[in-house]
XYZ file of C-alpha atoms in Angstrom:
619
model
C 30.552 63.019 36.186
C 28.770 60.245 34.192
C 31.804 57.987 33.812
C 30.335 54.470 33.652
C 28.768 53.344 30.332
C 25.626 52.109 31.975
C 25.071 55.533 33.670
C 25.705 57.246 30.231
C 23.117 55.046 28.584
C 20.578 55.745 31.410
C 21.134 59.459 30.818
C 20.623 59.016 27.195
C 17.280 57.314 27.730
C 16.265 59.943 30.182
C 17.014 62.528 27.436
C 14.829 60.775 24.876
C 12.111 60.560 27.466
C 12.066 64.377 28.106
C 12.986 65.933 24.799
C 10.141 66.913 22.362
C 12.426 68.555 19.737
C 12.704 65.820 17.171
C 16.077 67.260 15.825
C 17.998 66.841 19.126
C 16.098 63.730 19.975
C 17.395 62.021 16.768
C 20.969 63.194 17.593
C 20.945 61.334 20.965
C 19.207 58.303 19.446
C 21.944 58.042 16.695
C 24.699 58.126 19.295
C 22.976 55.664 21.357
C 22.554 53.348 18.502
C 26.185 53.628 17.630
C 27.109 53.059 21.221
C 29.363 56.136 21.211
C 29.928 56.261 24.879
C 32.658 59.067 24.617
C 30.440 61.486 22.698
C 27.418 60.723 24.802
C 29.389 61.410 27.981
C 30.566 64.746 26.649
C 27.023 65.659 25.695
C 25.179 64.506 28.788
C 27.111 65.716 31.787
C 25.313 69.032 32.832
C 27.052 72.092 33.982
C 25.655 75.415 35.276
C 28.370 78.106 35.664
C 28.608 81.250 37.698
C 27.148 83.225 34.773
C 24.775 80.574 33.392
C 25.353 78.375 30.374
C 27.446 78.583 27.207
C 28.034 75.715 24.880
C 27.546 74.386 21.398
C 24.089 74.089 20.046
C 23.596 70.381 20.159
C 21.512 67.570 21.749
C 22.553 66.761 25.483
C 22.339 68.001 29.082
C 25.706 69.675 28.618
C 24.758 71.531 25.473
C 22.527 74.556 24.519
C 19.193 73.254 23.153
C 15.561 73.654 23.744
C 15.414 71.166 26.518
C 18.162 72.576 28.557
C 16.802 76.094 28.201
C 13.459 74.909 29.503
C 14.995 73.046 32.453
C 17.289 75.961 33.352
C 14.465 78.351 33.201
C 12.005 76.517 35.290
C 14.670 75.523 37.773
C 15.811 79.227 38.007
C 12.067 80.334 38.408
C 11.555 77.881 41.236
C 14.702 78.961 43.001
C 13.335 82.603 42.975
C 9.855 81.493 44.009
C 11.170 79.681 47.026
C 13.546 82.491 48.068
C 10.828 85.122 47.830
C 9.121 85.418 51.239
C 6.767 88.203 50.392
C 3.846 87.088 48.241
C 4.049 89.410 45.220
C 4.081 89.350 41.477
C 7.515 88.319 40.218
C 9.067 89.716 37.072
C 11.597 88.274 34.549
C 13.331 90.212 31.685
C 14.187 87.975 28.610
C 16.342 89.130 25.669
C 18.242 87.559 22.919
C 20.863 88.328 20.280
C 21.117 87.429 16.525
C 22.676 83.974 16.760
C 20.972 80.837 15.377
C 18.250 79.797 17.640
C 18.425 82.745 20.066
C 14.864 83.801 19.542
C 13.598 80.247 19.828
C 15.436 79.680 23.042
C 14.318 83.084 24.401
C 10.723 82.260 23.633
C 11.014 78.951 25.433
C 12.617 80.547 28.471
C 9.875 83.245 28.543
C 7.168 80.426 28.419
C 8.714 78.719 31.289
C 8.631 81.846 33.456
C 5.106 82.641 32.406
C 4.059 79.069 33.350
C 5.658 79.732 36.760
C 3.504 82.703 37.193
C 5.996 85.455 36.475
C 5.349 88.532 34.421
C 7.675 88.568 31.539
C 9.189 91.844 30.076
C 9.742 90.938 26.418
C 11.548 92.429 23.461
C 10.082 92.033 19.941
C 13.696 91.670 18.384
C 17.348 91.543 19.193
C 18.788 93.642 21.915
C 22.432 94.268 23.114
C 23.252 92.358 26.293
C 23.530 95.408 28.689
C 19.854 96.249 27.962
C 18.757 93.263 30.015
C 20.467 94.225 33.317
C 19.396 97.831 32.605
C 15.823 96.683 32.343
C 16.131 94.576 35.470
C 17.197 97.578 37.401
C 14.670 100.032 35.914
C 11.779 97.713 35.857
C 12.538 96.362 39.333
C 12.614 92.768 37.935
C 13.512 89.648 39.884
C 15.712 88.196 37.242
C 17.143 88.855 33.744
C 17.927 86.361 31.001
C 20.000 87.053 27.907
C 20.370 84.450 25.219
C 23.835 85.072 23.814
C 27.349 83.466 23.395
C 28.813 86.896 23.025
C 31.910 86.564 20.672
C 32.138 82.789 20.784
C 32.169 80.769 17.497
C 28.984 80.599 15.425
C 28.084 77.022 16.591
C 27.696 78.190 20.259
C 24.979 79.890 22.238
C 24.433 80.839 25.884
C 22.039 81.590 28.774
C 23.215 84.485 30.869
C 21.571 85.198 34.125
C 21.259 88.443 36.206
C 19.854 88.674 39.548
C 17.384 91.170 41.115
C 20.351 93.492 41.764
C 20.992 93.737 38.093
C 24.436 91.963 38.242
C 25.427 88.648 36.908
C 24.768 85.850 39.358
C 27.663 84.920 41.557
C 28.806 82.255 44.033
C 27.230 80.722 46.042
C 23.942 81.567 44.401
C 24.894 79.680 41.257
C 25.117 76.526 43.249
C 21.698 76.983 44.667
C 20.379 77.601 41.182
C 21.999 74.486 39.856
C 20.346 72.378 42.617
C 16.953 73.846 41.739
C 17.444 73.013 38.071
C 18.421 69.437 39.009
C 15.148 69.196 41.023
C 12.946 70.449 38.220
C 14.022 68.582 35.094
C 10.596 67.603 33.682
C 9.465 70.367 31.288
C 6.464 72.072 32.437
C 5.691 73.563 28.971
C 6.826 73.564 25.402
C 4.040 75.962 24.334
C 5.292 79.409 23.327
C 1.989 80.761 22.134
C 1.517 83.013 25.081
C 4.892 84.570 24.496
C 3.581 85.800 20.962
C 0.911 87.836 22.883
C 3.280 89.621 25.141
C 3.558 93.392 24.908
C 6.694 94.599 23.407
C 8.898 96.533 25.725
C 11.795 97.491 23.403
C 10.955 101.023 22.460
C 10.269 102.270 26.024
C 13.200 100.686 27.675
C 15.633 101.480 24.910
C 14.560 105.119 25.168
C 15.185 104.971 28.988
C 18.599 103.557 28.228
C 19.480 106.292 25.584
C 18.427 108.879 28.176
C 20.525 107.451 30.849
C 23.628 107.299 28.530
C 22.981 110.974 27.578
C 23.037 111.986 31.242
C 26.597 110.532 31.457
C 28.018 111.368 27.987
C 27.814 114.895 26.588
C 29.599 116.221 23.566
C 30.734 119.852 24.235
C 32.697 119.923 20.911
C 32.406 118.541 17.551
C 33.330 114.857 17.007
C 35.452 113.720 14.230
C 33.920 111.046 12.043
C 35.098 107.386 12.921
C 34.445 103.953 11.317
C 32.150 101.682 13.303
C 31.526 97.895 13.084
C 29.115 95.881 15.148
C 30.878 92.812 14.079
C 27.699 91.083 12.516
C 25.829 91.668 15.737
C 23.242 93.872 17.377
C 25.102 97.124 18.346
C 24.210 99.296 15.355
C 20.640 100.020 16.281
C 21.541 100.999 19.781
C 24.564 102.921 18.951
C 22.805 104.978 16.384
C 19.868 105.668 18.735
C 22.282 107.018 21.331
C 24.331 109.114 18.832
C 21.242 110.810 17.415
C 20.456 111.709 21.022
C 23.813 113.096 21.758
C 24.434 114.785 18.358
C 21.114 115.475 16.755
C 21.227 116.049 13.024
C 20.695 119.543 11.707
C 17.332 120.215 9.913
C 17.449 118.889 6.534
C 20.443 116.789 7.005
C 19.490 113.104 6.564
C 21.624 109.991 6.133
C 19.831 106.695 5.928
C 21.149 103.423 7.339
C 19.621 100.135 6.586
C 16.360 98.620 7.966
C 14.861 102.005 8.412
C 17.470 103.161 10.856
C 18.485 106.683 10.258
C 22.296 106.845 9.912
C 24.554 109.501 11.399
C 27.365 111.687 9.635
C 29.841 110.879 12.438
C 29.504 107.212 11.984
C 30.779 105.372 8.949
C 29.473 101.829 9.326
C 31.125 98.776 7.847
C 28.078 97.760 5.658
C 29.286 94.042 5.367
C 29.146 93.720 9.079
C 26.295 96.102 9.853
C 23.434 93.700 10.821
C 23.041 90.416 12.637
C 24.509 87.523 10.663
C 24.799 84.234 12.748
C 27.369 82.994 10.328
C 29.703 85.923 11.107
C 30.506 85.487 7.369
C 33.331 87.976 7.006
C 35.478 86.987 9.991
C 37.109 83.826 11.289
C 36.248 84.737 14.780
C 33.724 87.486 15.799
C 36.034 88.802 18.556
C 37.307 92.378 18.184
C 40.374 91.326 20.261
C 41.610 89.482 17.128
C 43.313 91.966 14.903
C 41.999 90.296 11.725
C 38.425 90.985 12.862
C 38.916 94.691 12.157
C 40.473 94.225 8.670
C 37.269 95.356 6.975
C 36.876 98.409 9.188
C 40.401 99.436 8.527
C 39.773 99.202 4.827
C 36.627 101.318 5.248
C 38.587 103.946 7.215
C 41.203 104.085 4.497
C 38.607 104.492 1.868
C 37.194 107.571 3.755
C 40.651 108.887 4.913
C 39.667 108.273 8.703
C 42.101 107.508 11.435
C 39.982 105.820 14.099
C 38.162 102.578 13.958
C 35.772 101.513 16.808
C 34.042 98.135 17.212
C 31.688 96.149 19.434
C 31.438 92.470 19.633
C 28.128 90.653 18.421
C 26.183 91.181 21.598
C 27.786 94.827 21.971
C 28.981 94.401 25.536
C 32.586 94.827 24.545
C 34.445 97.730 22.865
C 37.477 97.904 20.855
C 39.710 100.634 19.176
C 42.323 100.922 16.485
C 44.036 104.033 15.207
C 46.146 104.666 11.997
C 49.588 106.081 12.943
C 51.624 108.616 11.125
C 53.745 105.884 9.480
C 50.618 104.462 7.843
C 50.389 101.275 10.105
C 47.359 100.420 12.281
C 47.675 100.282 16.012
C 45.081 98.128 17.892
C 44.790 99.182 21.433
C 44.903 96.509 24.171
C 41.882 96.412 26.492
C 44.129 97.705 29.326
C 45.219 100.691 27.275
C 41.491 101.587 26.673
C 40.865 101.173 30.248
C 43.653 103.425 31.192
C 42.482 106.033 28.778
C 38.849 105.918 29.786
C 39.653 105.783 33.506
C 42.014 108.708 33.354
C 39.443 110.816 31.385
C 36.535 109.844 33.820
C 38.659 111.154 36.604
C 39.458 114.324 34.858
C 35.675 114.968 34.324
C 34.863 114.050 38.011
C 37.498 116.621 39.258
C 35.754 119.497 37.339
C 32.572 118.978 39.345
C 33.865 118.148 42.787
C 36.004 120.314 45.276
C 39.277 119.035 46.555
C 37.793 118.268 49.784
C 35.548 115.591 48.304
C 36.288 111.957 49.312
C 38.180 110.118 46.610
C 36.290 108.015 44.037
C 36.792 104.501 43.372
C 37.526 102.526 40.154
C 37.385 98.713 39.970
C 39.666 96.401 37.842
C 40.111 92.579 37.710
C 43.126 90.875 39.179
C 44.493 90.256 35.698
C 44.099 93.837 34.388
C 46.917 96.316 34.233
C 48.266 98.062 37.271
C 48.578 101.286 35.414
C 45.175 102.697 36.481
C 46.258 102.167 39.994
C 49.393 104.071 39.404
C 47.530 106.989 37.874
C 45.053 106.874 40.882
C 47.830 106.920 43.384
C 49.351 110.078 41.870
C 46.050 111.880 41.033
C 43.871 110.907 44.051
C 41.426 108.030 43.303
C 41.254 104.551 44.657
C 41.487 101.370 42.580
C 40.350 98.074 43.906
C 41.096 94.725 42.421
C 38.602 91.780 42.478
C 38.365 88.412 40.625
C 37.989 88.155 36.880
C 34.714 88.685 35.263
C 32.012 91.476 35.705
C 30.030 89.148 37.997
C 32.686 90.376 40.503
C 33.357 93.850 39.167
C 29.661 94.753 38.902
C 28.815 93.436 42.409
C 31.763 95.394 43.884
C 30.683 98.579 42.188
C 27.110 97.955 43.642
C 28.567 97.726 47.094
C 30.496 100.814 46.684
C 27.580 102.862 45.443
C 28.046 106.385 44.114
C 31.634 106.252 44.994
C 32.302 103.865 42.184
C 32.970 105.744 38.839
C 34.169 103.073 36.529
C 35.207 99.479 36.138
C 37.066 97.505 33.393
C 38.845 94.373 32.630
C 41.465 93.631 30.145
C 39.259 91.581 27.792
C 37.631 94.781 26.350
C 34.938 95.105 29.017
C 34.087 98.653 30.409
C 31.447 99.586 32.930
C 29.932 102.878 33.796
C 28.014 101.945 37.039
C 25.453 104.848 36.822
C 24.233 103.179 33.557
C 24.616 99.502 34.253
C 26.572 97.253 36.602
C 28.039 95.148 33.678
C 30.239 95.816 30.704
C 28.627 97.778 28.044
C 30.173 98.405 24.602
C 27.703 101.066 23.470
C 28.104 103.511 26.437
C 31.949 102.793 26.326
C 31.947 103.687 22.644
C 30.116 107.026 23.271
C 32.280 107.950 26.170
C 35.379 107.224 24.105
C 34.186 109.539 21.382
C 33.480 112.188 23.937
C 37.034 111.944 25.320
C 38.428 112.159 21.749
C 36.517 115.393 21.210
C 37.993 116.895 24.374
C 41.546 115.649 24.032
C 42.104 117.550 20.843
C 44.695 114.756 20.164
C 44.565 111.281 18.724
C 44.120 108.615 21.492
C 47.533 107.047 20.694
C 49.297 110.416 21.526
C 47.154 110.762 24.689
C 48.276 107.211 25.741
C 51.975 108.109 25.257
C 51.465 111.210 27.435
C 50.123 108.917 30.187
C 53.223 106.656 29.821
C 55.539 109.658 30.051
C 53.755 110.826 33.235
C 52.959 107.620 35.144
C 55.583 105.108 33.774
C 55.568 102.525 31.141
C 53.559 99.392 31.499
C 53.854 96.538 29.177
C 51.343 93.592 29.263
C 51.800 90.256 27.569
C 48.885 87.929 27.906
C 49.216 84.362 26.494
C 48.177 80.878 27.272
C 49.328 77.249 27.284
C 46.809 74.488 26.006
C 46.487 71.732 28.489
C 45.222 68.336 27.315
C 43.355 67.609 30.628
C 42.255 68.904 33.820
C 44.618 66.615 35.734
C 47.740 68.215 34.128
C 46.324 71.641 34.694
C 45.841 70.902 38.473
C 49.376 69.472 38.572
C 50.894 72.592 37.143
C 49.166 74.657 39.807
C 50.203 72.337 42.595
C 53.795 72.512 41.435
C 53.620 76.298 41.546
C 51.941 76.226 44.803
C 54.530 73.827 46.282
C 57.604 75.798 44.829
C 56.544 79.274 43.762
C 60.228 80.651 43.855
C 61.383 78.079 41.292
C 61.116 80.851 38.718
C 63.954 82.813 40.636
C 66.457 80.179 39.529
C 66.312 81.767 36.106
C 66.453 85.371 37.284
C 68.973 87.519 38.962
C 69.805 86.335 42.501
C 68.560 89.621 43.913
C 64.943 89.164 42.749
C 62.293 89.098 45.404
C 58.985 87.448 45.154
C 55.561 88.083 46.598
C 52.937 85.327 46.147
C 49.191 85.456 46.244
C 47.169 82.191 45.842
C 43.419 82.798 45.312
C 42.713 79.013 46.074
C 44.245 78.985 49.543
C 43.688 82.739 50.312
C 47.292 83.501 51.120
C 49.119 86.615 50.201
C 52.746 87.023 51.429
C 52.568 90.868 50.752
C 49.857 91.701 53.238
C 50.329 92.344 57.033
C 48.312 89.367 57.971
C 49.346 87.228 55.127
C 45.863 86.900 53.741
C 44.545 87.759 50.279
C 41.916 90.555 49.942
C 40.361 88.690 47.031
C 37.436 86.334 47.544
C 38.649 82.743 48.259
C 36.722 80.053 46.132
C 37.326 76.299 46.316
C 37.652 75.885 42.536
C 39.599 79.139 41.744
C 42.942 78.087 40.336
C 44.732 81.459 40.092
C 48.209 82.452 41.548
C 49.909 85.821 41.218
C 53.514 86.562 41.757
C 55.150 89.985 42.098
C 58.957 89.958 41.152
C 60.998 93.036 42.263
C 64.473 94.228 43.239
C 65.939 93.097 39.852
C 67.509 95.620 37.603
C 66.641 93.702 34.565
C 62.910 93.685 35.566
C 62.989 97.513 36.130
C 60.109 98.571 38.404
C 59.003 94.976 38.731
C 56.924 92.203 36.882
C 53.589 90.821 37.998
C 52.633 87.293 36.737
C 49.189 85.817 37.067
C 48.519 82.217 36.162
C 44.864 81.262 35.871
C 42.946 78.266 34.755
C 40.339 79.145 32.138
C 36.801 78.270 33.247
C 35.532 77.728 29.643
C 38.501 76.382 27.628
C 41.283 73.791 28.040
C 43.861 76.559 28.701
C 46.168 77.880 31.401
C 46.087 81.519 30.820
C 49.130 83.701 31.783
C 49.160 87.461 32.392
C 52.456 89.189 32.383
C 53.018 92.895 33.173
C 56.282 94.771 33.515
C 56.733 98.326 34.684
C 59.620 100.676 33.732
C 60.175 104.405 34.510
C 62.531 104.610 31.460
C 60.845 103.256 28.265
C 58.325 100.816 26.898
C 61.190 98.728 25.482
C 62.686 98.348 28.846
C 59.360 97.129 30.252
C 59.065 94.775 27.244
C 62.456 93.231 28.138
C 61.405 92.654 31.739
C 58.166 91.038 30.614
C 59.821 88.691 28.274
C 62.537 87.707 30.829
C 59.839 86.737 33.121
C 57.736 84.847 30.553
C 60.864 82.882 29.530
C 61.501 81.914 33.099
C 58.041 80.627 33.290
C 58.467 78.538 30.281
C 61.670 77.085 31.574
C 60.243 76.059 34.823
C 56.494 75.267 35.459
C 55.701 75.121 31.708
C 58.372 73.035 30.351
C 56.283 69.794 30.041
C 55.864 68.661 26.383
C 52.182 68.118 26.833
C 51.657 71.782 27.288
C 51.272 73.827 24.070
C 52.227 77.460 24.211
C 50.452 80.132 21.990
C 52.440 80.330 18.795
C 53.044 84.030 18.780
C 55.062 83.956 21.968
C 56.573 80.527 21.574
C 59.259 81.601 19.219
C 60.313 84.792 21.028
C 60.565 83.105 24.345
C 62.728 80.392 22.815
C 65.309 82.788 21.768
C 68.109 83.890 24.205
C 67.415 87.334 25.615
C 70.057 89.940 26.187
C 68.812 91.786 29.063
C 71.105 94.630 28.339
C 69.355 95.201 25.041
C 65.872 96.582 25.036
C 65.398 96.048 21.181
C 63.504 92.747 21.498
C 60.688 92.103 18.827
C 57.369 91.013 20.180
C 54.434 89.992 18.028
C 51.623 92.643 17.790
C 53.244 95.121 20.050
C 54.103 98.647 19.266
C 54.636 101.659 21.494
C 56.873 104.704 21.313
C 59.697 104.924 23.897
């Protein structure tokens, strides 16, 4: 960390020496002239994470800009060159989304790889993020780069890295790449003229992707029309290409979308959000997890008398669903609920084509996703494995499992079909969901209620506390680690507690006392299972995790009940309130507003009729 002012000023001078972009050069010069040490320190302390870079587009080694893109690209290229023992032609795939500066950054990245002797697989226009790892795999490339900040605010951008195995890079390779970047800071080229001459690979690779989706998703019956929004992103082109392959139009039936893309009668597109808009002008946040982000789509559905809305985030690697219920209200499915629906449907498909003697398949979830899929698997006959959060873990776990792995998901709207790509993919997930809807012959909300009736009710409440600094965050985790049973003082005396600490690698619920999750030196994540308490029904799982990208401590609460969703909800709230009264009672910690009020109220555990924001289920 550049803590001393003298070190900060030296870093600023080094920036001015290396940067050839006059806009960002002026930014640092102005801060230097003003003597703004605090802002310079924020801008100039570089970080390369396990998935790459993501930051505001501003000047500085800790921000996304032309210089950091060049430095990252040439350092990454050199890392691959040094690692490669066989002398052969190396390949890089470079893609970009519709954000401000994305194409410019992609051109600079491609130029750096060309200067390092790589062949570059280039796309003439924006692509959805999953196309990059798909291309890495099918084109046998050594690395994939996607310039995107996914659903982050409009001022951000990012640099996402895939390894030669077509998965996101992971520890410890990220550390080796970071060292290579730091050893290659002087830009080797700012010239992008050679990139303009590259052959466009979009049509060929997109067609391969469409064909691969079509091998996985097949509509046997008609599909009811739905409303679709790509959330001002890149998804529409890819979604329509796949839908035309899955459901070809009848002769003479033409519907025209914008930009020369032929539309499809099954898909009613939200026109105001149909094409890339770097300002995300109709939403406060371009994140389909936010209910307000789907408001225009719901209005479009009402206008057409349709009951289902589906959405992608701006780089189309996430997928969201909402349904209009019989009472006229809209229900937005949680990521876990969509994961349970897709997972159960995928296993139903798998059973049709495999005799009972076939070994059980595998599905993969993150440690903060719901346990419901595992409950379904236990009863139906498939395995579910947990791993750490993020598709850098889920994708690599699926790659290790091979053909045994059918599906992977995490609660943040990410769904993976490993035979297409070892990463989350909002386009293939949307198509599979429509296939499932066509076979269910019922609306998805009704199917979900049927799953609850069969396998038990699972209520998830995911929230966060804002933490003002890293020191306080570490102190909270140390307090939990030193006294994990403190929460029991606020629950019934019969409550039992199992503890898993991802940092130390312990798990009191395993025979050897060790966690099956990877143990990382910087992974602040603790999970507790609370059971043997009548108020908590079948039990509650609490996971506390420090966010790697925001000043937040994230909390994931899940309660199970064989009786009703309201009883599960009561158990989750009891546990959440106990957390607030113990480890999170410090005034400096700020709880998410929607749960702050409800956990402040006294809860009558005998009464299941507790009102929770944004939660609705039948009992």
